């Protein structure tokens, strides 16, 4: 059903009071509070909002790879329904049980031509219950009520700005916003900025502070740089489970760029190009799904510092990273050409997995090695701790290994250790005279 037909159907529906479910419902619209009616609408009169905040990253990523989705087409509708259902599958099953038992308890909002502004997930579940009743094992009598959607119908003058505002307020401005994929809030901020809303207004829509909106926009910009680095521009699904490291990295980069108080303990005058190197190294570790203390050891700011704080550590760490970190065996374009009929999302995941399998040993080894050196730097004013750690490490050496006698570098290091311990012994003797 096209937009014109849907609009005519909805206008006809509004002529009968029998289709009214509730009246006097307050709705903030175009700066004023109106009293609206909640209508009982056949689902066949409606289509999904494909850019719904719950699945924005999935849809944008799909369209980047496969072309634009048309919610009026059955084939594309099924794709949108799949994204909606899989966004929170466990919760969706619970909601389906509730819809079946007690019906729709929370009304939605639709445009005058039948686009669902708020309630895409509920509408999808109602459609699923009614149209897949045989597959799900329900009788027509059990699901008859599920062919209708309860919603306010917006006036015909609703523009994209009005629709986005209402969707944000009724979805991401409410308690259940925590139920959304983390990336969706960043994309919603970007979309609202595109429509001309300032950060203060967006913050009001989303029940956040303006500073938080500005921070989210900066983090999204960093995420998009990451995607471009690996030729994944616009494929936001590749950001799954990476929010934490990006939040940390953005804070670190801001501090280094501002050269503020929390980086004053660095022992070198780094340049902007060094910060850029740091960012690219961290991108590799994010791609390998590093997080927590291990990731923070690379770039953390503050009193304890990180590998980047010390020029000798950073130079060595960066050299090893550049020398040993593998590159992708195929570009995305080469991957497309080799597997033209396959799902690109799956191919890109496989490409990442293959890279991680090759890179993880080097990434882990390099970071562990320099994290230990970082600990030594941090404990430089605790000689007893450092010597105890060194003694424990030396006691752990298995001298019966063939590599102990065959590696010439080991002999050189033992001579260096002997020299250092001799100097330490002399210092102790002098201190007692």
CSV table of C-alpha atoms in Angstrom, one decimal:
chain,number,residue,atom,x,y,z
A,1,UNK,CA,0.0,0.0,0.0
A,2,UNK,CA,1.5,3.3,-1.0
A,3,UNK,CA,1.5,6.6,1.0
A,4,UNK,CA,-1.5,8.1,-0.7
A,5,UNK,CA,-3.6,5.1,-0.2
A,6,UNK,CA,-2.5,4.7,3.5
A,7,UNK,CA,-3.4,8.4,4.1
A,8,UNK,CA,-6.9,8.0,2.6
A,9,UNK,CA,-7.5,4.8,4.7
A,10,UNK,CA,-6.5,6.6,7.9
A,11,UNK,CA,-8.7,9.6,7.1
A,12,UNK,CA,-11.6,7.2,6.6
A,13,UNK,CA,-10.9,5.4,9.8
A,14,UNK,CA,-11.0,8.7,11.8
A,15,UNK,CA,-14.6,9.3,10.7
A,16,UNK,CA,-15.9,6.6,13.0
A,17,UNK,CA,-15.9,6.9,16.8
A,18,UNK,CA,-15.9,3.1,16.9
A,19,UNK,CA,-12.2,3.2,16.0
A,20,UNK,CA,-11.3,5.4,19.0
A,21,UNK,CA,-9.6,3.6,21.9
A,22,UNK,CA,-8.7,6.6,24.1
A,23,UNK,CA,-9.3,10.3,24.1
A,24,UNK,CA,-7.7,13.4,25.7
A,25,UNK,CA,-4.1,12.1,25.4
A,26,UNK,CA,-1.6,14.9,25.8
A,27,UNK,CA,1.0,15.2,23.1
A,28,UNK,CA,3.7,17.9,22.8
A,29,UNK,CA,3.8,18.9,19.1
A,30,UNK,CA,5.3,21.9,17.4
A,31,UNK,CA,5.8,23.7,20.7
A,32,UNK,CA,2.3,23.2,22.1
A,33,UNK,CA,0.5,20.5,24.0
A,34,UNK,CA,-2.4,19.0,22.2
A,35,UNK,CA,-5.1,16.6,23.2
A,36,UNK,CA,-5.1,13.6,20.9
A,37,UNK,CA,-7.1,10.4,20.2
A,38,UNK,CA,-5.6,7.0,20.3
A,39,UNK,CA,-7.0,5.1,17.3
A,40,UNK,CA,-7.4,1.3,16.7
A,41,UNK,CA,-5.6,1.0,13.3
A,42,UNK,CA,-5.3,-2.1,11.1
A,43,UNK,CA,-1.6,-2.9,10.8
A,44,UNK,CA,-2.1,-3.2,7.0
A,45,UNK,CA,-2.5,0.6,6.9
A,46,UNK,CA,1.0,1.2,8.4
A,47,UNK,CA,4.6,0.8,7.4
A,48,UNK,CA,7.7,0.7,9.6
A,49,UNK,CA,10.0,3.6,10.1
A,50,UNK,CA,13.2,2.0,8.7
A,51,UNK,CA,15.5,4.6,10.5
A,52,UNK,CA,13.9,3.8,13.9
A,53,UNK,CA,16.4,4.5,16.6
A,54,UNK,CA,16.4,0.9,17.8
A,55,UNK,CA,17.9,-0.4,14.5
A,56,UNK,CA,19.5,2.6,12.9
A,57,UNK,CA,22.9,1.1,12.7
A,58,UNK,CA,21.6,-2.1,11.2
A,59,UNK,CA,19.7,-0.3,8.5
A,60,UNK,CA,22.4,2.2,7.6
A,61,UNK,CA,24.9,-0.6,7.4
A,62,UNK,CA,22.7,-2.7,5.2
A,63,UNK,CA,21.9,0.2,2.9
A,64,UNK,CA,25.6,1.0,2.6
A,65,UNK,CA,26.2,-2.5,1.4
A,66,UNK,CA,23.1,-3.4,-0.5
A,67,UNK,CA,21.2,-0.2,-1.5
A,68,UNK,CA,18.2,1.6,0.0
A,69,UNK,CA,15.4,-0.3,1.8
A,70,UNK,CA,11.8,0.5,0.8
A,71,UNK,CA,9.5,-0.3,3.8
A,72,UNK,CA,6.5,-0.6,1.4
A,73,UNK,CA,8.0,-3.7,-0.3
A,74,UNK,CA,7.3,-7.0,1.3
A,75,UNK,CA,10.9,-8.2,0.8
A,76,UNK,CA,12.3,-5.1,2.5
A,77,UNK,CA,9.7,-5.1,5.2
A,78,UNK,CA,10.8,-8.6,6.2
A,79,UNK,CA,14.4,-7.4,6.5
A,80,UNK,CA,13.3,-4.5,8.8
A,81,UNK,CA,11.3,-6.9,10.9
A,82,UNK,CA,14.3,-9.2,11.2
A,83,UNK,CA,16.4,-6.3,12.5
A,84,UNK,CA,13.7,-5.3,14.9
A,85,UNK,CA,13.2,-8.8,16.2
A,86,UNK,CA,16.9,-9.6,16.6
A,87,UNK,CA,17.7,-6.3,18.3
A,88,UNK,CA,16.4,-7.7,21.6
A,89,UNK,CA,15.2,-11.2,21.0
A,90,UNK,CA,14.8,-12.2,24.6
A,91,UNK,CA,12.8,-9.1,25.5
A,92,UNK,CA,10.8,-9.5,22.3
A,93,UNK,CA,9.6,-12.9,23.3
A,94,UNK,CA,8.5,-11.6,26.7
A,95,UNK,CA,6.6,-8.7,25.0
A,96,UNK,CA,4.9,-11.1,22.6
A,97,UNK,CA,3.6,-13.1,25.5
A,98,UNK,CA,2.2,-9.9,27.1
A,99,UNK,CA,0.6,-8.7,23.8
A,100,UNK,CA,-1.0,-12.1,23.5
A,101,UNK,CA,-2.3,-12.2,27.0
A,102,UNK,CA,-3.4,-8.6,27.8
A,103,UNK,CA,-3.0,-6.8,24.5
A,104,UNK,CA,-1.1,-3.6,23.6
A,105,UNK,CA,-0.8,-1.5,26.8
A,106,UNK,CA,1.4,1.3,25.4
A,107,UNK,CA,0.1,3.3,22.5
A,108,UNK,CA,2.3,4.3,19.5
A,109,UNK,CA,2.5,7.3,17.2
A,110,UNK,CA,2.1,7.3,13.4
A,111,UNK,CA,2.2,9.9,10.7
A,112,UNK,CA,-0.8,10.9,8.6
A,113,UNK,CA,0.4,8.6,5.8
A,114,UNK,CA,1.0,5.6,8.1
A,115,UNK,CA,4.7,5.6,9.0
A,116,UNK,CA,5.2,4.4,12.5
A,117,UNK,CA,7.1,7.0,14.5
A,118,UNK,CA,6.9,5.3,17.9
A,119,UNK,CA,6.1,1.6,18.4
A,120,UNK,CA,7.9,-0.1,15.6
A,121,UNK,CA,8.9,-3.0,17.8
A,122,UNK,CA,5.4,-3.5,19.2
A,123,UNK,CA,3.9,-3.3,15.7
A,124,UNK,CA,6.4,-5.9,14.5
A,125,UNK,CA,5.5,-8.3,17.3
A,126,UNK,CA,1.8,-7.8,16.6
A,127,UNK,CA,2.4,-8.5,12.9
A,128,UNK,CA,4.4,-11.6,13.9
A,129,UNK,CA,1.7,-12.9,16.1
A,130,UNK,CA,-1.1,-12.4,13.6
A,131,UNK,CA,0.6,-13.3,10.3
A,132,UNK,CA,2.7,-16.2,11.6
A,133,UNK,CA,0.0,-17.6,13.9
A,134,UNK,CA,0.1,-21.1,12.3
A,135,UNK,CA,3.9,-21.3,12.6
A,136,UNK,CA,3.7,-20.1,16.2
A,137,UNK,CA,0.9,-22.5,17.1
A,138,UNK,CA,-1.9,-20.0,17.7
A,139,UNK,CA,-5.5,-20.0,16.5
A,140,UNK,CA,-7.1,-17.1,14.7
A,141,UNK,CA,-9.3,-16.4,17.8
A,142,UNK,CA,-6.2,-16.1,20.0
A,143,UNK,CA,-4.5,-13.5,17.8
A,144,UNK,CA,-7.4,-11.7,16.2
A,145,UNK,CA,-6.8,-8.5,18.3
A,146,UNK,CA,-3.2,-8.5,17.1
A,147,UNK,CA,-4.1,-7.3,13.6
A,148,UNK,CA,-4.6,-3.8,15.1
A,149,UNK,CA,-2.2,-1.2,16.4
A,150,UNK,CA,-3.2,1.5,19.0
A,151,UNK,CA,-1.7,4.8,18.1
A,152,UNK,CA,-2.1,8.6,17.8
A,153,UNK,CA,-2.2,9.8,14.2
A,154,UNK,CA,-0.2,13.0,13.7
A,155,UNK,CA,-1.5,15.9,11.7
A,156,UNK,CA,-0.7,16.1,8.0
A,157,UNK,CA,1.7,18.9,8.5
A,158,UNK,CA,4.3,16.8,10.4
A,159,UNK,CA,7.8,17.3,8.9
A,160,UNK,CA,10.9,15.2,9.3
A,161,UNK,CA,12.1,17.4,12.2
A,162,UNK,CA,8.8,16.9,14.0
A,163,UNK,CA,8.9,13.2,13.5
A,164,UNK,CA,12.6,12.8,14.6
A,165,UNK,CA,11.8,15.0,17.7
A,166,UNK,CA,8.9,12.8,18.7
A,167,UNK,CA,10.7,9.6,18.1
A,168,UNK,CA,13.7,10.7,20.2
A,169,UNK,CA,11.5,11.9,23.1
A,170,UNK,CA,9.3,8.9,23.2
A,171,UNK,CA,12.1,6.4,22.8
A,172,UNK,CA,15.6,7.6,23.8
A,173,UNK,CA,14.2,10.1,26.3
A,174,UNK,CA,12.5,7.5,28.4
A,175,UNK,CA,13.6,4.8,30.8
A,176,UNK,CA,13.8,2.0,28.3
A,177,UNK,CA,16.5,3.8,26.3
A,178,UNK,CA,19.0,1.5,28.1
A,179,UNK,CA,17.5,-1.3,26.0
A,180,UNK,CA,19.0,0.1,22.9
A,181,UNK,CA,22.2,-0.8,21.2
A,182,UNK,CA,24.8,1.7,22.4
A,183,UNK,CA,25.7,2.9,18.9
A,184,UNK,CA,22.1,4.1,18.3
A,185,UNK,CA,22.3,7.1,20.6
A,186,UNK,CA,25.4,8.4,18.7
A,187,UNK,CA,23.6,8.1,15.3
A,188,UNK,CA,20.5,9.7,16.7
A,189,UNK,CA,22.5,12.7,17.8
A,190,UNK,CA,24.1,13.0,14.4
A,191,UNK,CA,20.7,12.8,12.6
A,192,UNK,CA,19.2,15.5,14.9
A,193,UNK,CA,22.2,17.8,14.3
A,194,UNK,CA,21.7,17.3,10.5
A,195,UNK,CA,18.1,18.4,10.9
A,196,UNK,CA,19.3,21.6,12.6
A,197,UNK,CA,18.7,21.0,16.3
A,198,UNK,CA,21.4,22.3,18.6
A,199,UNK,CA,23.1,20.3,21.3
A,200,UNK,CA,21.0,21.9,24.1
A,201,UNK,CA,17.8,21.0,22.4
A,202,UNK,CA,18.9,17.4,21.6
A,203,UNK,CA,19.9,17.0,25.3
A,204,UNK,CA,16.4,18.0,26.3
A,205,UNK,CA,14.9,15.4,23.9
A,206,UNK,CA,17.2,12.7,25.3
A,207,UNK,CA,17.0,13.7,29.0
A,208,UNK,CA,20.8,14.3,29.0
A,209,UNK,CA,23.1,17.3,29.6
A,210,UNK,CA,24.3,19.3,26.5
A,211,UNK,CA,27.9,18.4,27.4
A,212,UNK,CA,27.1,14.7,27.0
A,213,UNK,CA,25.6,15.3,23.6
A,214,UNK,CA,28.8,17.1,22.5
A,215,UNK,CA,30.9,14.2,23.8
A,216,UNK,CA,28.8,11.6,22.0
A,217,UNK,CA,29.2,13.5,18.7
A,218,UNK,CA,33.0,13.6,19.2
A,219,UNK,CA,33.0,9.9,20.0
A,220,UNK,CA,31.0,9.1,16.9
A,221,UNK,CA,33.4,11.1,14.8
A,222,UNK,CA,36.2,9.0,16.2
A,223,UNK,CA,34.2,5.8,15.5
A,224,UNK,CA,33.7,6.9,11.9
A,225,UNK,CA,37.4,7.5,11.5
A,226,UNK,CA,38.0,4.0,12.7
A,227,UNK,CA,35.6,2.6,10.1
A,228,UNK,CA,37.2,4.6,7.4
A,229,UNK,CA,40.7,3.3,8.4
A,230,UNK,CA,39.6,-0.3,7.6
A,231,UNK,CA,37.5,0.6,4.6
A,232,UNK,CA,34.2,0.0,6.5
A,233,UNK,CA,32.9,3.6,6.0
A,234,UNK,CA,29.2,3.7,7.0
A,235,UNK,CA,29.0,0.0,8.1
A,236,UNK,CA,28.2,0.8,11.8
A,237,UNK,CA,27.6,-2.8,12.7
A,238,UNK,CA,31.4,-3.3,12.8
A,239,UNK,CA,31.3,-1.2,15.9
A,240,UNK,CA,29.6,-3.8,18.0
A,241,UNK,CA,30.9,-4.1,21.5
A,242,UNK,CA,33.5,-1.4,21.1
A,243,UNK,CA,31.9,1.6,22.9
A,244,UNK,CA,34.0,1.4,26.0
A,245,UNK,CA,37.4,1.7,24.4
A,246,UNK,CA,36.2,4.5,22.1
A,247,UNK,CA,34.9,6.5,25.1
A,248,UNK,CA,38.3,6.0,26.8
A,249,UNK,CA,40.3,6.8,23.6
A,250,UNK,CA,38.4,10.0,23.0
A,251,UNK,CA,39.1,11.2,26.5
A,252,UNK,CA,42.8,10.3,26.1
A,253,UNK,CA,43.1,12.1,22.7
A,254,UNK,CA,41.4,15.2,24.1
A,255,UNK,CA,43.8,15.4,26.9
A,256,UNK,CA,46.9,14.9,24.7
A,257,UNK,CA,45.7,17.5,22.2
A,258,UNK,CA,44.9,20.0,24.9
A,259,UNK,CA,48.2,19.2,26.7
A,260,UNK,CA,46.5,19.7,30.0
A,261,UNK,CA,47.4,19.0,33.6
A,262,UNK,CA,46.7,15.2,33.4
A,263,UNK,CA,49.5,14.7,30.9
A,264,UNK,CA,52.1,16.9,32.5
A,265,UNK,CA,54.0,13.8,33.6
A,266,UNK,CA,55.0,12.8,30.1
A,267,UNK,CA,58.8,12.9,29.7
A,268,UNK,CA,58.8,14.2,26.1
A,269,UNK,CA,57.4,16.9,23.9
A,270,UNK,CA,55.1,14.9,21.6
A,271,UNK,CA,53.8,16.3,18.3
A,272,UNK,CA,50.4,16.1,16.7
A,273,UNK,CA,51.7,13.4,14.4
A,274,UNK,CA,52.6,11.3,17.5
A,275,UNK,CA,49.0,11.6,18.7
A,276,UNK,CA,47.9,10.5,15.3
A,277,UNK,CA,50.2,7.4,15.6
A,278,UNK,CA,48.7,6.7,19.0
A,279,UNK,CA,45.2,6.8,17.6
A,280,UNK,CA,46.0,4.4,14.8
A,281,UNK,CA,47.7,1.9,17.1
A,282,UNK,CA,44.7,2.0,19.5
A,283,UNK,CA,42.4,1.4,16.5
A,284,UNK,CA,44.2,-1.9,15.9
A,285,UNK,CA,43.7,-2.9,19.5
A,286,UNK,CA,40.0,-1.9,19.4
A,287,UNK,CA,39.7,-4.0,16.2
A,288,UNK,CA,41.2,-6.9,18.2
A,289,UNK,CA,38.6,-6.3,20.9
A,290,UNK,CA,41.0,-5.2,23.6
A,291,UNK,CA,39.6,-3.3,26.5
A,292,UNK,CA,40.0,-2.7,30.2
A,293,UNK,CA,43.4,-2.3,31.9
A,294,UNK,CA,45.4,-3.8,29.0
A,295,UNK,CA,44.0,-1.3,26.6
A,296,UNK,CA,44.4,1.6,29.0
A,297,UNK,CA,48.1,0.8,29.5
A,298,UNK,CA,48.7,2.1,25.9
A,299,UNK,CA,47.4,5.7,26.3
A,300,UNK,CA,46.0,6.3,29.8
A,301,UNK,CA,46.4,9.8,31.1
A,302,UNK,CA,46.6,10.9,34.7
A,303,UNK,CA,49.1,10.3,37.6
A,304,UNK,CA,50.1,6.7,36.7
A,305,UNK,CA,50.5,7.5,33.0
A,306,UNK,CA,50.9,4.9,30.2
A,307,UNK,CA,53.3,3.7,27.6
A,308,UNK,CA,52.8,6.9,25.6
A,309,UNK,CA,54.0,8.9,28.6
A,310,UNK,CA,57.6,7.7,28.2
A,311,UNK,CA,59.4,8.3,24.9
A,312,UNK,CA,61.7,5.3,25.1
A,313,UNK,CA,58.7,3.0,25.8
A,314,UNK,CA,56.5,4.5,23.1
A,315,UNK,CA,59.3,4.5,20.4
A,316,UNK,CA,60.0,0.8,21.1
A,317,UNK,CA,56.3,-0.2,21.3
A,318,UNK,CA,55.4,1.7,18.1
A,319,UNK,CA,58.4,0.2,16.2
A,320,UNK,CA,57.4,-3.3,17.2
A,321,UNK,CA,53.8,-2.7,16.4
A,322,UNK,CA,54.5,-1.4,12.9
A,323,UNK,CA,57.0,-4.1,12.2
A,324,UNK,CA,54.9,-7.1,13.3
A,325,UNK,CA,51.2,-6.2,13.0
A,326,UNK,CA,49.8,-7.9,9.8
A,327,UNK,CA,47.8,-6.1,7.2
A,328,UNK,CA,44.6,-7.5,5.7
A,329,UNK,CA,45.1,-10.0,2.9
A,330,UNK,CA,42.3,-8.6,0.9
A,331,UNK,CA,40.7,-5.1,0.5
A,332,UNK,CA,36.9,-4.8,0.9
A,333,UNK,CA,36.6,-4.3,-2.8
A,334,UNK,CA,38.6,-7.4,-3.6
A,335,UNK,CA,36.4,-9.3,-1.1
A,336,UNK,CA,33.3,-8.0,-2.9
A,337,UNK,CA,34.6,-9.1,-6.3
A,338,UNK,CA,35.7,-12.6,-5.1
A,339,UNK,CA,32.3,-13.3,-3.3
A,340,UNK,CA,29.7,-11.2,-5.2
A,341,UNK,CA,26.7,-13.2,-4.0
A,342,UNK,CA,27.5,-13.5,-0.3
A,343,UNK,CA,26.4,-11.4,2.6
A,344,UNK,CA,28.9,-8.6,3.0
A,345,UNK,CA,28.3,-8.2,6.7
A,346,UNK,CA,29.3,-11.8,7.2
A,347,UNK,CA,32.3,-11.4,4.9
A,348,UNK,CA,33.5,-8.4,6.8
A,349,UNK,CA,33.2,-10.2,10.1
A,350,UNK,CA,35.2,-13.1,8.7
A,351,UNK,CA,37.8,-10.6,7.4
A,352,UNK,CA,38.1,-9.1,10.9
A,353,UNK,CA,38.3,-12.6,12.5
A,354,UNK,CA,41.0,-13.6,10.1
A,355,UNK,CA,43.0,-10.5,10.9
A,356,UNK,CA,42.6,-10.9,14.6
A,357,UNK,CA,43.8,-14.6,14.4
A,358,UNK,CA,46.9,-13.4,12.7
A,359,UNK,CA,47.5,-10.3,14.8
A,360,UNK,CA,46.5,-11.3,18.3
A,361,UNK,CA,49.8,-13.0,19.3
A,362,UNK,CA,51.9,-10.0,18.3
A,363,UNK,CA,49.5,-7.5,19.8
A,364,UNK,CA,49.3,-9.3,23.1
A,365,UNK,CA,53.0,-10.0,23.3
A,366,UNK,CA,54.0,-6.5,22.5
A,367,UNK,CA,51.5,-5.0,24.9
A,368,UNK,CA,52.5,-7.4,27.7
A,369,UNK,CA,56.2,-6.7,27.2
A,370,UNK,CA,55.8,-3.0,27.3
A,371,UNK,CA,53.2,-3.1,30.1
A,372,UNK,CA,55.8,-4.8,32.3
A,373,UNK,CA,58.3,-2.1,31.4
A,374,UNK,CA,55.7,0.5,32.2
A,375,UNK,CA,55.2,-1.1,35.7
A,376,UNK,CA,59.0,-0.8,36.1
A,377,UNK,CA,58.8,2.9,35.3
A,378,UNK,CA,56.0,3.4,37.7
A,379,UNK,CA,57.9,1.6,40.4
A,380,UNK,CA,61.2,3.3,39.8
A,381,UNK,CA,61.0,4.9,43.3
A,382,UNK,CA,60.4,1.4,44.8
A,383,UNK,CA,63.8,-0.3,44.2
A,384,UNK,CA,63.0,-3.2,46.6
A,385,UNK,CA,59.9,-4.1,44.6
A,386,UNK,CA,61.7,-4.0,41.3
A,387,UNK,CA,64.6,-6.1,42.5
A,388,UNK,CA,62.2,-8.7,44.1
A,389,UNK,CA,60.4,-8.9,40.7
A,390,UNK,CA,63.7,-9.3,38.8
A,391,UNK,CA,64.9,-12.0,41.3
A,392,UNK,CA,61.6,-13.9,40.9
A,393,UNK,CA,61.9,-13.7,37.1
A,394,UNK,CA,65.5,-15.0,37.1
A,395,UNK,CA,64.6,-17.9,39.4
A,396,UNK,CA,61.9,-18.9,36.9
A,397,UNK,CA,64.4,-19.3,34.1
A,398,UNK,CA,64.8,-22.9,33.0
A,399,UNK,CA,68.6,-23.2,32.2
A,400,UNK,CA,68.1,-26.7,30.8
A,401,UNK,CA,66.3,-25.5,27.8
A,402,UNK,CA,68.4,-25.7,24.6
A,403,UNK,CA,67.5,-22.2,23.7
A,404,UNK,CA,69.3,-21.0,26.9
A,405,UNK,CA,72.6,-22.0,25.6
A,406,UNK,CA,71.9,-21.5,21.9
A,407,UNK,CA,70.6,-17.9,22.0
A,408,UNK,CA,73.6,-15.6,21.9
A,409,UNK,CA,71.4,-12.7,23.0
A,410,UNK,CA,70.9,-14.4,26.4
A,411,UNK,CA,74.6,-14.4,27.1
A,412,UNK,CA,74.7,-10.6,26.3
A,413,UNK,CA,71.8,-10.0,28.7
A,414,UNK,CA,73.4,-12.0,31.5
A,415,UNK,CA,76.6,-10.0,31.2
A,416,UNK,CA,74.4,-6.8,31.4
A,417,UNK,CA,72.6,-8.2,34.4
A,418,UNK,CA,76.0,-9.1,36.0
A,419,UNK,CA,77.3,-5.5,35.4
A,420,UNK,CA,74.2,-3.9,36.9
A,421,UNK,CA,74.2,-6.1,40.0
A,422,UNK,CA,77.9,-5.4,40.5
A,423,UNK,CA,77.2,-1.6,40.3
A,424,UNK,CA,74.3,-2.0,42.7
A,425,UNK,CA,76.5,-4.0,45.1
A,426,UNK,CA,79.2,-1.2,45.0
A,427,UNK,CA,76.6,1.5,45.7
A,428,UNK,CA,75.4,-0.5,48.8
A,429,UNK,CA,79.0,-0.9,50.0
A,430,UNK,CA,79.7,2.8,49.7
A,431,UNK,CA,76.6,3.7,51.5
A,432,UNK,CA,77.8,1.7,54.6
A,433,UNK,CA,81.2,3.3,54.9
